[in-house]
XYZ file of N, CA and C in Angstrom:
810
model
N 10.363 -26.027 -3.231
C 8.857 -25.937 -3.464
C 8.578 -24.772 -4.315
N 7.310 -24.515 -4.696
C 6.800 -23.483 -5.502
C 6.263 -22.342 -4.620
N 6.368 -21.194 -5.082
C 5.953 -19.903 -4.268
C 5.652 -18.832 -5.267
N 4.690 -18.033 -4.895
C 4.414 -16.705 -5.510
C 5.172 -15.663 -4.592
N 6.122 -15.029 -5.368
C 6.945 -14.056 -4.600
C 6.424 -12.723 -4.655
N 5.972 -12.278 -5.816
C 5.425 -10.872 -5.951
C 4.444 -10.798 -7.161
N 3.390 -10.083 -6.930
C 2.513 -9.755 -8.093
C 2.127 -8.373 -8.010
N 2.075 -7.730 -9.121
C 1.579 -6.359 -9.237
C 0.327 -6.260 -10.236
N -0.631 -5.452 -9.851
C -1.830 -5.235 -10.674
C -2.038 -3.750 -10.644
N -1.965 -3.149 -11.823
C -2.128 -1.722 -11.916
C -2.950 -1.253 -13.112
N -3.372 -0.017 -12.978
C -4.105 0.608 -14.017
C -3.786 2.102 -14.009
N -3.657 2.646 -15.187
C -3.348 4.133 -15.192
C -3.977 4.644 -16.627
N -4.057 5.956 -16.606
C -4.623 6.598 -17.824
C -4.414 8.104 -17.861
N -4.751 8.662 -18.915
C -4.740 10.187 -19.017
C -6.221 10.686 -18.968
N -6.398 11.682 -18.115
C -7.586 12.265 -18.021
C -7.779 13.515 -18.999
N -6.624 14.142 -19.170
C -6.418 15.220 -20.167
C -4.920 15.244 -20.588
N -4.624 16.312 -21.348
C -3.188 16.435 -21.736
C -2.331 16.804 -20.556
N -2.866 17.382 -19.460
C -2.115 17.779 -18.327
C -2.263 16.739 -17.111
N -3.389 16.039 -16.980
C -3.683 15.209 -15.808
C -3.686 13.773 -16.201
N -2.971 12.920 -15.321
C -3.008 11.543 -15.551
C -3.111 10.836 -14.146
N -3.265 9.585 -14.099
C -3.476 8.879 -12.772
C -2.863 7.466 -12.875
N -2.537 6.897 -11.770
C -2.031 5.548 -11.699
C -2.386 4.914 -10.477
N -2.910 3.660 -10.461
C -3.293 2.881 -9.334
C -2.454 1.563 -9.442
N -1.857 1.167 -8.275
C -1.061 -0.040 -8.257
C -1.251 -0.825 -6.976
N -1.563 -2.107 -7.124
C -1.741 -3.025 -6.024
C -0.482 -3.898 -6.061
N -0.008 -4.181 -4.772
C 1.259 -4.892 -4.571
C 0.743 -6.185 -3.771
N 1.026 -7.407 -4.268
C 0.626 -8.560 -3.499
C 1.868 -9.315 -3.130
N 2.116 -9.545 -1.803
C 3.315 -10.208 -1.396
C 3.023 -10.861 -0.056
N 4.165 -11.608 0.533
C 3.895 -12.257 1.776
C 3.925 -11.282 2.978
N 3.107 -11.589 3.858
C 2.997 -10.790 5.079
C 4.213 -10.959 5.955
N 4.626 -9.940 6.690
C 5.720 -9.961 7.619
C 5.487 -10.904 8.726
N 4.167 -10.998 9.214
C 3.921 -11.743 10.410
C 3.685 -13.256 10.146
N 3.308 -13.599 8.902
C 3.069 -15.064 8.592
C 3.327 -15.222 7.090
N 2.879 -16.383 6.596
C 3.163 -16.610 5.173
C 2.029 -16.399 4.226
N 1.002 -15.696 4.714
C -0.158 -15.381 3.788
C 0.228 -14.326 2.756
N -0.413 -14.441 1.706
C -0.321 -13.358 0.593
C -1.225 -12.152 1.031
N -0.643 -10.986 1.048
C -1.431 -9.848 1.500
C -1.392 -8.761 0.411
N -2.541 -8.142 0.147
C -2.591 -7.060 -0.883
C -2.387 -5.749 -0.281
N -1.537 -4.889 -0.832
C -1.441 -3.558 -0.389
C -1.662 -2.573 -1.537
N -2.225 -1.469 -1.160
C -2.313 -0.374 -2.185
C -1.023 0.333 -2.186
N -0.225 0.234 -3.249
C 1.146 0.767 -3.260
C 1.170 2.137 -3.896
N 0.343 2.358 -4.933
C 0.272 3.642 -5.551
C -1.114 4.110 -5.818
N -1.434 5.307 -5.568
C -2.799 5.914 -5.878
C -2.478 7.485 -6.145
N -1.891 7.737 -7.319
C -1.389 9.027 -7.505
C -2.028 9.691 -8.707
N -2.053 11.077 -8.556
C -2.416 11.911 -9.701
C -1.254 12.723 -10.145
N -0.995 12.789 -11.405
C 0.078 13.604 -12.008
C -0.522 14.797 -12.730
N 0.167 15.951 -12.554
C -0.202 17.166 -13.223
C 0.962 17.759 -13.882
N 0.908 17.869 -15.189
C 1.998 18.454 -16.007
C 1.658 19.921 -16.223
N 2.726 20.757 -16.052
C 2.617 22.196 -16.260
C 3.829 22.590 -17.074
N 3.794 23.848 -17.430
C 5.080 24.322 -18.156
C 6.263 24.466 -17.138
N 5.948 24.489 -15.857
C 6.994 24.615 -14.848
C 7.619 23.345 -14.526
N 6.787 22.247 -14.580
C 7.281 20.987 -14.228
C 6.094 19.950 -14.002
N 6.429 18.859 -13.344
C 5.349 17.823 -13.058
C 5.178 17.716 -11.639
N 3.895 17.595 -11.150
C 3.468 17.529 -9.777
C 2.804 16.211 -9.596
N 3.124 15.536 -8.511
C 2.551 14.252 -8.047
C 1.801 14.406 -6.702
N 0.630 13.806 -6.623
C -0.120 13.870 -5.361
C -0.707 12.525 -4.980
N -0.725 12.319 -3.668
C -1.342 10.983 -3.196
C -0.365 10.012 -2.724
N -0.611 8.795 -2.897
C 0.241 7.631 -2.495
C 1.210 7.495 -3.709
N 2.382 8.129 -3.559
C 3.318 8.241 -4.868
C 4.538 7.388 -4.644
N 5.144 6.997 -5.785
C 6.429 6.276 -5.777
C 7.513 7.137 -5.319
N 8.394 6.607 -4.506
C 9.626 7.345 -3.946
C 10.591 7.601 -5.160
N 11.324 8.601 -5.066
C 12.518 8.940 -5.986
C 13.814 8.448 -5.552
N 13.875 7.440 -4.642
C 15.149 7.097 -3.949
C 15.747 5.789 -4.653
N 15.033 5.138 -5.367
C 15.603 3.804 -5.796
C 15.298 3.465 -7.287
N 14.416 4.155 -8.041
C 13.979 3.698 -9.309
C 15.018 3.524 -10.400
N 15.888 4.516 -10.486
C 16.944 4.445 -11.492
C 17.993 3.252 -11.145
N 18.262 3.187 -9.967
C 19.134 2.050 -9.460
C 18.503 0.731 -9.784
N 17.198 0.615 -9.598
C 16.541 -0.700 -9.976
C 16.545 -0.908 -11.361
N 16.370 0.108 -12.223
C 16.469 -0.082 -13.707
C 17.874 -0.460 -14.140
N 18.952 0.102 -13.553
C 20.292 -0.245 -13.771
C 20.517 -1.795 -13.525
N 19.931 -2.269 -12.340
C 20.078 -3.747 -12.035
C 19.136 -4.467 -13.010
N 17.885 -4.042 -13.208
C 17.008 -4.569 -14.284
C 16.209 -5.765 -13.930
N 16.308 -6.364 -12.891
C 15.587 -7.690 -12.587
C 14.807 -7.654 -11.258
N 13.913 -6.793 -11.146
C 13.050 -6.748 -9.918
C 12.409 -8.051 -9.548
N 11.972 -8.849 -10.571
C 11.323 -10.103 -10.336
C 12.231 -11.157 -9.727
N 13.572 -10.918 -9.860
C 14.544 -11.898 -9.194
C 14.921 -11.386 -7.844
N 15.286 -10.080 -7.704
C 15.597 -9.538 -6.435
C 15.366 -8.073 -6.385
N 15.017 -7.532 -5.165
C 14.766 -6.131 -4.986
C 16.088 -5.364 -5.283
N 15.879 -4.047 -5.521
C 17.058 -3.227 -5.536
C 17.651 -3.165 -4.149
N 18.907 -2.819 -4.144
C 19.649 -2.841 -2.815
C 19.020 -1.983 -1.737
N 18.581 -0.656 -2.061
C 18.060 0.169 -1.194
C 16.704 -0.396 -0.643
N 15.942 -1.021 -1.459
C 14.750 -1.688 -1.071
C 14.961 -2.912 -0.248
N 15.800 -3.800 -0.715
C 16.062 -5.054 0.005
C 16.533 -4.885 1.454
N 17.412 -3.910 1.691
C 18.043 -3.788 2.984
C 17.282 -2.648 3.932
N 16.142 -2.163 3.309
C 15.340 -1.274 4.208
C 15.844 0.087 4.349
N 16.669 0.591 3.382
C 17.133 2.018 3.469
C 16.088 2.991 3.059
N 15.045 2.559 2.294
C 13.982 3.476 1.905
C 12.764 2.704 1.556
N 11.554 3.238 1.892
C 10.297 2.660 1.348
C 10.250 3.009 -0.212
N 9.411 2.184 -0.887
C 9.303 2.401 -2.378
C 8.172 3.317 -2.700
N 7.225 3.589 -1.782
C 6.189 4.501 -1.979
C 5.775 5.165 -0.655
N 5.099 6.292 -0.727
C 4.707 6.989 0.524
C 3.634 8.041 0.156
N 2.961 8.502 1.199
C 1.877 9.551 0.956
C 2.469 10.844 1.070
N 2.188 11.702 0.047
C 2.652 13.103 0.058
C 2.615 13.816 -1.243
N 3.457 14.760 -1.518
C 3.395 15.401 -2.762
C 4.860 15.447 -3.426
N 4.927 15.525 -4.699
C 6.293 15.548 -5.381
C 6.324 16.535 -6.493
N 7.542 16.952 -6.834
C 7.700 17.771 -7.961
C 8.964 17.277 -8.767
N 8.909 17.212 -10.058
C 10.012 16.911 -10.896
C 10.155 17.825 -12.113
N 11.389 17.966 -12.575
C 11.592 18.879 -13.711
C 12.935 18.511 -14.424
N 12.894 18.710 -15.721
C 14.128 18.565 -16.535
C 14.792 19.907 -16.695
N 15.925 20.210 -16.154
C 16.500 21.520 -16.291
C 17.130 21.648 -17.660
N 17.990 20.692 -18.036
C 18.594 20.677 -19.387
C 18.412 19.281 -19.901
N 18.805 19.029 -21.168
C 18.768 17.648 -21.696
C 19.374 16.617 -20.846
N 18.635 15.551 -20.451
C 19.093 14.383 -19.617
C 19.386 14.691 -18.170
N 19.122 16.008 -17.713
C 19.349 16.272 -16.244
C 17.934 16.373 -15.637
N 17.513 15.433 -14.726
C 16.281 15.459 -14.168
C 16.455 15.633 -12.657
N 15.596 16.564 -12.093
C 15.574 16.764 -10.618
C 14.172 16.396 -10.140
N 14.100 15.856 -8.968
C 12.813 15.580 -8.232
C 12.955 15.822 -6.788
N 11.901 16.330 -6.120
C 11.881 16.658 -4.725
C 10.508 16.188 -4.197
N 10.548 15.359 -3.207
C 9.324 14.889 -2.495
C 9.287 15.283 -1.151
N 7.947 15.532 -0.639
C 7.645 15.793 0.799
C 6.561 14.785 1.227
N 6.949 13.719 2.029
C 6.086 12.640 2.380
C 6.079 12.376 3.777
N 5.197 11.462 4.191
C 5.014 11.099 5.657
C 6.317 10.506 6.238
N 6.843 9.637 5.529
C 8.091 8.950 5.966
C 7.943 7.614 6.520
N 6.722 7.139 6.678
C 6.378 5.724 7.189
C 6.344 4.671 6.051
N 6.204 5.158 4.753
C 6.055 4.255 3.672
C 4.582 3.886 3.393
N 4.408 3.000 2.395
C 2.925 2.819 1.961
C 2.200 1.751 2.840
N 2.883 1.104 3.728
C 2.171 0.070 4.500
C 1.738 0.581 5.968
N 2.198 1.765 6.289
C 1.853 2.314 7.629
C 1.305 3.674 7.473
N 0.396 4.037 8.409
C -0.121 5.476 8.451
C 0.872 6.370 9.140
N 0.658 7.631 9.049
C 1.432 8.657 9.706
C 1.585 8.277 11.160
N 2.758 8.163 11.746
C 2.854 7.655 13.170
C 3.524 8.805 14.085
N 3.965 9.973 13.535
C 4.523 10.973 14.291
C 4.297 12.325 13.609
N 4.820 13.326 14.183
C 4.654 14.690 13.571
C 5.706 14.994 12.449
N 6.594 14.124 12.238
C 7.695 14.395 11.338
C 7.448 13.858 9.934
N 8.116 14.555 9.015
C 7.985 14.151 7.576
C 9.389 14.014 6.980
N 9.331 13.307 5.811
C 10.585 13.062 5.101
C 10.714 13.944 3.766
N 11.865 14.415 3.582
C 12.176 15.153 2.302
C 13.129 14.358 1.587
N 12.814 14.095 0.166
C 13.672 13.196 -0.620
C 14.134 14.003 -1.889
N 15.329 14.110 -2.210
C 15.765 14.768 -3.374
C 16.622 13.836 -4.239
N 16.326 13.952 -5.556
C 17.006 13.053 -6.485
C 17.517 13.887 -7.663
N 18.794 13.758 -8.110
C 19.339 14.387 -9.347
C 20.019 13.270 -10.155
N 19.507 13.161 -11.371
C 19.941 12.120 -12.243
C 20.324 12.689 -13.542
N 21.461 12.362 -14.091
C 21.846 12.754 -15.442
C 22.013 11.576 -16.334
N 21.341 11.489 -17.497
C 21.491 10.499 -18.431
C 20.242 9.720 -18.564
N 20.369 8.500 -19.137
C 19.309 7.522 -19.470
C 18.785 6.907 -18.144
N 17.517 7.017 -17.859
C 16.982 6.458 -16.659
C 16.404 5.013 -16.763
N 16.380 4.505 -17.965
C 15.792 3.204 -18.200
C 16.883 2.266 -18.983
N 17.976 1.991 -18.397
C 18.958 1.260 -19.060
C 18.621 -0.247 -19.294
N 17.546 -0.709 -18.566
C 17.040 -2.068 -18.917
C 16.258 -2.150 -20.079
N 15.966 -0.923 -20.721
C 15.258 -0.842 -22.077
C 16.030 -0.193 -23.043
N 16.875 0.825 -22.690
C 17.577 1.576 -23.677
C 19.036 1.563 -23.510
N 19.841 1.801 -24.478
C 21.247 2.005 -24.316
C 21.554 3.392 -23.800
N 22.725 3.610 -23.253
C 23.180 4.924 -22.724
C 23.894 4.722 -21.403
N 23.853 5.863 -20.665
C 24.536 5.768 -19.328
C 23.791 6.755 -18.428
N 24.042 6.667 -17.122
C 23.429 7.579 -16.089
C 24.392 7.704 -14.830
N 24.193 8.757 -14.244
C 24.942 8.944 -12.916
C 23.951 9.927 -12.098
N 23.890 9.653 -10.832
C 23.084 10.488 -10.015
C 23.322 10.355 -8.541
N 22.508 11.117 -7.727
C 22.552 11.020 -6.366
C 21.239 11.279 -5.789
N 21.034 10.661 -4.568
C 19.793 10.794 -3.789
C 20.081 11.233 -2.373
N 19.299 12.063 -1.839
C 19.558 12.459 -0.401
C 18.112 12.583 0.248
N 17.912 11.938 1.429
C 16.665 12.076 2.204
C 17.032 12.488 3.640
N 16.073 13.185 4.235
C 16.276 13.538 5.661
C 14.955 13.535 6.262
N 14.850 13.074 7.506
C 13.655 13.015 8.249
C 13.975 13.330 9.736
N 13.357 14.379 10.240
C 13.577 14.699 11.671
C 13.007 13.656 12.602
N 13.630 13.656 13.878
C 13.172 12.764 14.875
C 13.241 13.560 16.149
N 12.968 12.924 17.326
C 13.038 13.673 18.618
C 14.458 14.020 18.937
N 15.388 13.299 18.353
C 16.863 13.571 18.562
C 17.501 13.901 17.206
N 18.433 13.119 16.837
C 19.065 13.487 15.449
C 18.276 13.114 14.263
N 18.339 13.734 13.148
C 17.598 13.357 11.989
C 18.158 12.051 11.416
N 17.234 11.334 10.698
C 17.584 10.138 9.985
C 17.868 10.567 8.548
N 19.044 10.200 7.985
C 19.358 10.663 6.674
C 19.750 9.408 5.783
N 19.593 9.482 4.563
C 20.119 8.463 3.590
C 20.680 9.129 2.371
N 21.813 8.709 1.902
C 22.522 9.215 0.727
C 22.858 8.015 -0.234
N 22.677 8.219 -1.453
C 22.907 7.236 -2.526
C 23.618 7.861 -3.721
N 24.806 7.340 -4.029
C 25.408 7.792 -5.242
C 25.459 6.532 -6.258
N 25.035 6.664 -7.476
C 24.861 5.481 -8.376
C 25.217 5.877 -9.775
N 25.413 4.866 -10.645
C 25.780 5.059 -12.002
C 25.506 3.768 -12.820
N 25.387 3.944 -14.130
C 25.114 2.655 -14.939
C 25.460 2.945 -16.404
N 25.664 1.835 -17.153
C 25.980 1.893 -18.547
C 25.298 0.740 -19.288
N 24.697 0.964 -20.377
C 24.234 -0.109 -21.295
C 24.634 0.177 -22.704
N 25.042 -0.879 -23.354
C 25.471 -0.798 -24.844
C 26.204 -2.041 -25.244
N 26.080 -2.403 -26.522
C 26.709 -3.612 -27.101
C 26.370 -4.882 -26.306
N 25.077 -4.983 -25.842
C 24.634 -6.223 -25.287
C 25.010 -6.192 -23.764
N 25.694 -5.272 -23.184
C 26.235 -5.281 -21.816
C 25.471 -4.195 -21.021
N 25.065 -4.595 -19.753
C 24.587 -3.579 -18.865
C 25.294 -3.605 -17.522
N 25.806 -2.477 -17.008
C 26.551 -2.435 -15.794
C 25.847 -1.431 -14.817
N 25.865 -1.768 -13.590
C 25.241 -0.855 -12.664
C 26.069 -0.865 -11.214
N 26.148 0.237 -10.594
C 26.770 0.266 -9.336
C 26.217 1.441 -8.477
N 26.290 1.190 -7.094
C 25.754 2.242 -6.203
C 26.431 2.060 -4.912
N 26.553 3.195 -4.210
C 26.919 3.234 -2.825
C 25.930 3.953 -2.041
N 25.366 3.323 -0.926
C 24.249 3.866 -0.197
C 24.700 3.926 1.244
N 24.317 5.071 2.020
C 24.599 5.208 3.387
C 23.438 5.657 4.132
N 23.014 4.905 5.193
C 21.900 5.305 6.058
C 22.463 5.592 7.391
N 21.970 6.802 7.928
C 22.444 7.303 9.266
C 21.239 7.436 10.193
N 21.205 6.622 11.298
C 20.139 6.792 12.320
C 20.779 7.059 13.624
N 20.718 8.339 13.991
C 21.406 8.620 15.247
C 22.849 8.482 15.164
N 23.507 7.664 15.923
C 25.011 7.425 15.714
C 25.381 6.285 15.007
N 24.349 5.534 14.488
C 24.566 4.292 13.710
C 24.559 4.643 12.255
N 25.653 4.248 11.560
C 25.881 4.540 10.199
C 26.033 3.109 9.431
N 25.006 2.766 8.542
C 25.095 1.612 7.819
C 25.375 1.874 6.318
N 26.052 0.992 5.553
C 26.291 1.248 4.132
C 26.145 0.023 3.325
N 25.838 0.301 2.011
C 25.737 -0.739 1.027
C 26.649 -0.387 -0.151
N 27.384 -1.432 -0.632
C 27.960 -1.233 -2.015
C 27.412 -2.457 -2.823
N 26.747 -2.009 -4.016
C 26.102 -3.046 -4.815
C 26.552 -2.785 -6.292
N 26.975 -3.904 -6.951
C 27.424 -3.813 -8.289
C 26.779 -4.967 -9.130
N 26.427 -4.690 -10.340
C 25.765 -5.738 -11.152
C 26.163 -5.656 -12.547
N 26.045 -6.848 -13.262
C 26.421 -6.865 -14.645
C 25.391 -7.827 -15.416
N 25.094 -7.485 -16.626
C 24.213 -8.302 -17.401
C 24.760 -8.248 -18.842
N 24.788 -9.482 -19.462
C 25.286 -9.615 -20.867
C 24.265 -10.507 -21.657
N 23.837 -9.961 -22.826
C 23.070 -10.708 -23.740
C 23.878 -11.623 -24.527
N 23.848 -12.924 -24.173
C 24.668 -13.979 -24.884
C 24.167 -14.156 -26.327
N 22.883 -14.139 -26.446
C 22.260 -14.268 -27.708
C 20.887 -13.831 -27.589
N 20.121 -13.689 -28.712
C 18.698 -13.150 -28.645
C 17.958 -13.932 -27.640
N 17.400 -13.243 -26.584
C 16.404 -13.747 -25.579
C 17.146 -14.559 -24.522
N 18.492 -14.511 -24.487
C 19.223 -15.174 -23.525
C 20.173 -14.217 -22.786
N 20.022 -14.004 -21.509
C 21.019 -13.071 -20.883
C 21.616 -13.813 -19.656
N 22.835 -13.463 -19.298
C 23.477 -13.981 -18.100
C 23.633 -12.687 -17.211
N 23.576 -12.944 -15.874
C 23.731 -11.768 -14.951
C 24.422 -12.153 -13.650
N 24.952 -11.128 -13.045
C 25.444 -11.341 -11.675
C 25.338 -10.006 -10.928
N 25.102 -10.187 -9.635
C 25.022 -8.941 -8.723
C 25.652 -9.350 -7.411
N 26.422 -8.427 -6.849
C 27.087 -8.631 -5.651
C 26.852 -7.413 -4.698
N 26.282 -7.738 -3.502
C 26.026 -6.722 -2.454
C 26.891 -6.922 -1.256
N 27.445 -5.749 -0.803
C 28.256 -5.814 0.458
C 27.566 -4.856 1.410
N 26.969 -5.365 2.581
C 26.300 -4.674 3.487
C 27.002 -4.676 4.916
N 27.111 -3.481 5.489
C 27.846 -3.305 6.712
C 27.195 -2.311 7.557
N 26.608 -2.700 8.736
C 25.967 -1.688 9.635
C 26.936 -1.166 10.692
N 28.259 -1.431 10.586
C 29.316 -0.949 11.399
C 29.017 -1.221 12.925
N 28.384 -2.303 13.199
C 28.108 -2.795 14.460
C 29.156 -3.922 14.811
N 30.263 -3.498 15.568
C 31.347 -4.481 15.750
C 30.929 -5.516 16.870
N 29.872 -5.276 17.581
C 29.388 -6.143 18.630
C 28.481 -7.301 18.014
N 27.470 -6.936 17.281
C 26.559 -7.914 16.721
C 26.997 -8.427 15.406
N 27.757 -7.652 14.679
C 28.305 -8.044 13.305
C 27.261 -8.551 12.500
N 26.339 -7.589 12.059
C 25.148 -8.000 11.250
C 25.462 -7.862 9.738
N 26.626 -7.528 9.285
C 27.008 -7.406 7.893
C 26.915 -8.698 7.172
N 26.810 -8.610 5.873
C 26.916 -9.802 5.057
C 27.255 -9.415 3.561
N 27.697 -10.413 2.798
C 27.960 -10.291 1.413
C 27.010 -11.212 0.768
N 26.418 -10.665 -0.398
C 25.294 -11.495 -0.976
C 25.598 -11.546 -2.539
N 25.595 -12.632 -3.060
C 25.679 -12.894 -4.501
C 24.510 -13.587 -5.092
N 24.066 -13.061 -6.222
C 22.987 -13.700 -6.995
C 23.425 -13.687 -8.442
N 23.431 -14.799 -9.126
C 23.865 -15.007 -10.456
C 23.023 -16.041 -11.140
N 22.864 -15.873 -12.509
C 22.044 -16.851 -13.270
C 21.782 -16.385 -14.696
N 20.770 -16.977 -15.260
C 20.381 -16.883 -16.661
C 18.904 -16.375 -16.691
N 18.689 -15.472 -17.701
C 17.315 -15.030 -17.877
C 16.907 -15.500 -19.396
N 15.886 -16.314 -19.423
C 15.331 -16.717 -20.725
C 14.024 -15.949 -21.016
N 14.082 -15.152 -22.080
C 12.893 -14.387 -22.486
C 11.973 -15.239 -23.422
N 10.887 -15.680 -22.919
C 10.065 -16.568 -23.804
C 8.926 -15.679 -24.452
N 8.131 -16.256 -25.302
C 7.011 -15.593 -25.968
C 5.927 -15.329 -25.020
N 5.090 -14.406 -25.341
C 3.923 -14.132 -24.424
C 4.276 -13.406 -23.195
N 5.381 -12.678 -23.117
C 5.722 -11.854 -21.923
C 6.224 -12.718 -20.730
N 6.669 -13.963 -20.995
C 7.148 -14.818 -19.939
C 8.630 -14.785 -19.821
N 9.229 -14.617 -18.727
C 10.623 -14.794 -18.535
C 11.022 -15.819 -17.451
N 11.971 -16.611 -17.701
C 12.304 -17.723 -16.744
C 13.819 -17.454 -16.428
N 14.096 -17.481 -15.024
C 15.399 -17.213 -14.625
C 15.921 -18.197 -13.597
N 16.619 -19.201 -13.987
C 17.248 -20.105 -12.982
C 18.483 -19.353 -12.412
N 18.619 -19.375 -11.024
C 19.726 -18.629 -10.433
C 20.289 -19.245 -9.176
N 21.486 -18.823 -8.861
C 22.112 -19.246 -7.562
C 22.278 -18.070 -6.728
N 22.070 -18.247 -5.370
C 22.187 -17.166 -4.412
C 23.108 -17.659 -3.259
N 24.032 -16.870 -2.817
C 24.948 -17.133 -1.784
C 25.079 -15.990 -0.787
N 25.078 -16.267 0.490
C 25.268 -15.217 1.489
C 26.343 -15.620 2.485
N 27.277 -14.809 2.674
C 28.313 -15.042 3.719
C 28.231 -13.860 4.676
N 28.161 -14.365 6.000
C 27.891 -13.429 7.146
C 29.132 -12.889 7.874
N 29.128 -11.663 8.241
C 30.266 -11.091 8.989
C 30.375 -11.863 10.349
N 29.285 -12.243 10.998
C 29.264 -13.026 12.174
C 29.658 -14.438 11.798
N 30.834 -14.892 12.184
C 31.277 -16.210 11.797
C 30.553 -17.347 12.496
N 29.749 -17.049 13.478
C 28.914 -18.049 14.214
C 27.794 -18.437 13.206
N 27.421 -17.628 12.237
C 26.421 -18.004 11.218
C 27.053 -18.676 9.993
N 26.432 -19.871 9.667
C 26.952 -20.529 8.394
C 26.515 -19.727 7.223
N 27.384 -19.866 6.180
C 27.089 -19.277 4.889
C 25.857 -20.084 4.265
N 25.128 -19.470 3.478
C 23.961 -20.041 2.783
C 24.060 -20.082 1.320
N 23.591 -21.145 0.765
C 23.485 -21.294 -0.648
C 22.115 -21.822 -1.071
N 21.568 -21.168 -2.120
C 20.235 -21.469 -2.496
C 20.032 -21.502 -4.044
N 19.339 -22.343 -4.619
C 19.064 -22.414 -6.043
C 17.558 -22.057 -6.122
N 17.263 -21.173 -7.141
C 15.887 -20.736 -7.372
C 15.702 -20.715 -8.827
N 14.374 -20.772 -9.264
C 13.989 -20.514 -10.514
C 12.767 -19.491 -10.466
N 13.091 -18.202 -10.865
C 12.031 -17.151 -10.850
C 11.394 -17.018 -12.245
N 10.077 -16.696 -12.109
C 9.241 -16.568 -13.404
C 8.672 -15.080 -13.286
N 8.552 -14.547 -14.463
C 7.848 -13.316 -14.621
C 6.899 -13.324 -15.774
N 5.697 -12.866 -15.539
C 4.647 -12.818 -16.643
C 4.090 -11.358 -16.672
N 4.363 -10.707 -17.723
C 3.952 -9.246 -17.920
C 2.873 -9.231 -19.008
N 1.802 -8.529 -18.744
C 0.720 -8.310 -19.837
C 0.155 -6.959 -19.700
């Protein structure tokens, strides 16, 4: 059948040479039923200074953006960190970013920790650090990157931490991406290995594949799985992209049957 998977509506602009703003609405399916629900995902003010850049309000997290650009196809599938719930994509708080030397970018966020769909629910906050060297938009530009992310949030017992190491390359019509992510909640340690490849077969026609390996190290419930998505992206005129694709999931728990699904995803950007 047909379905609207995700829609974004945003607006931004410059107030002055130092101050800019961005508002972004995210429309997706509700967790409780199948209705489309609108969330305010970003409502941030950016301030540029000679010392660095400051962000205030409902701001985008620094935990997943470069990895998502390395993958390159958010309209087909979320980035691994987002898909498996290792980090929210936006949160309320303050952020600071700075380029120390050419191509070395650092950012530090201090946020609530609940994400953009929930209000502050406890007295604890999350600190998120990102260090990236290289080109951060490989889905648009050739180059390479490597980086790491680390987040920590206190709890009544042990802190919840997340670490990500990632890298990517783009050139000669080829784009590669890879990441290793580890989430620790108390004594439970979950991890993700995700690799992706994209190749421009000809003008406006790309082929792609991505493979995720997810393991929550729960030998009792065995919630791990391996996920493959592969297909073709056709870039049409007018900002329209069409992507027929195949998805396969194999579960660690052998009581669950493997799943195979065919989809056609559409993207319209204006």
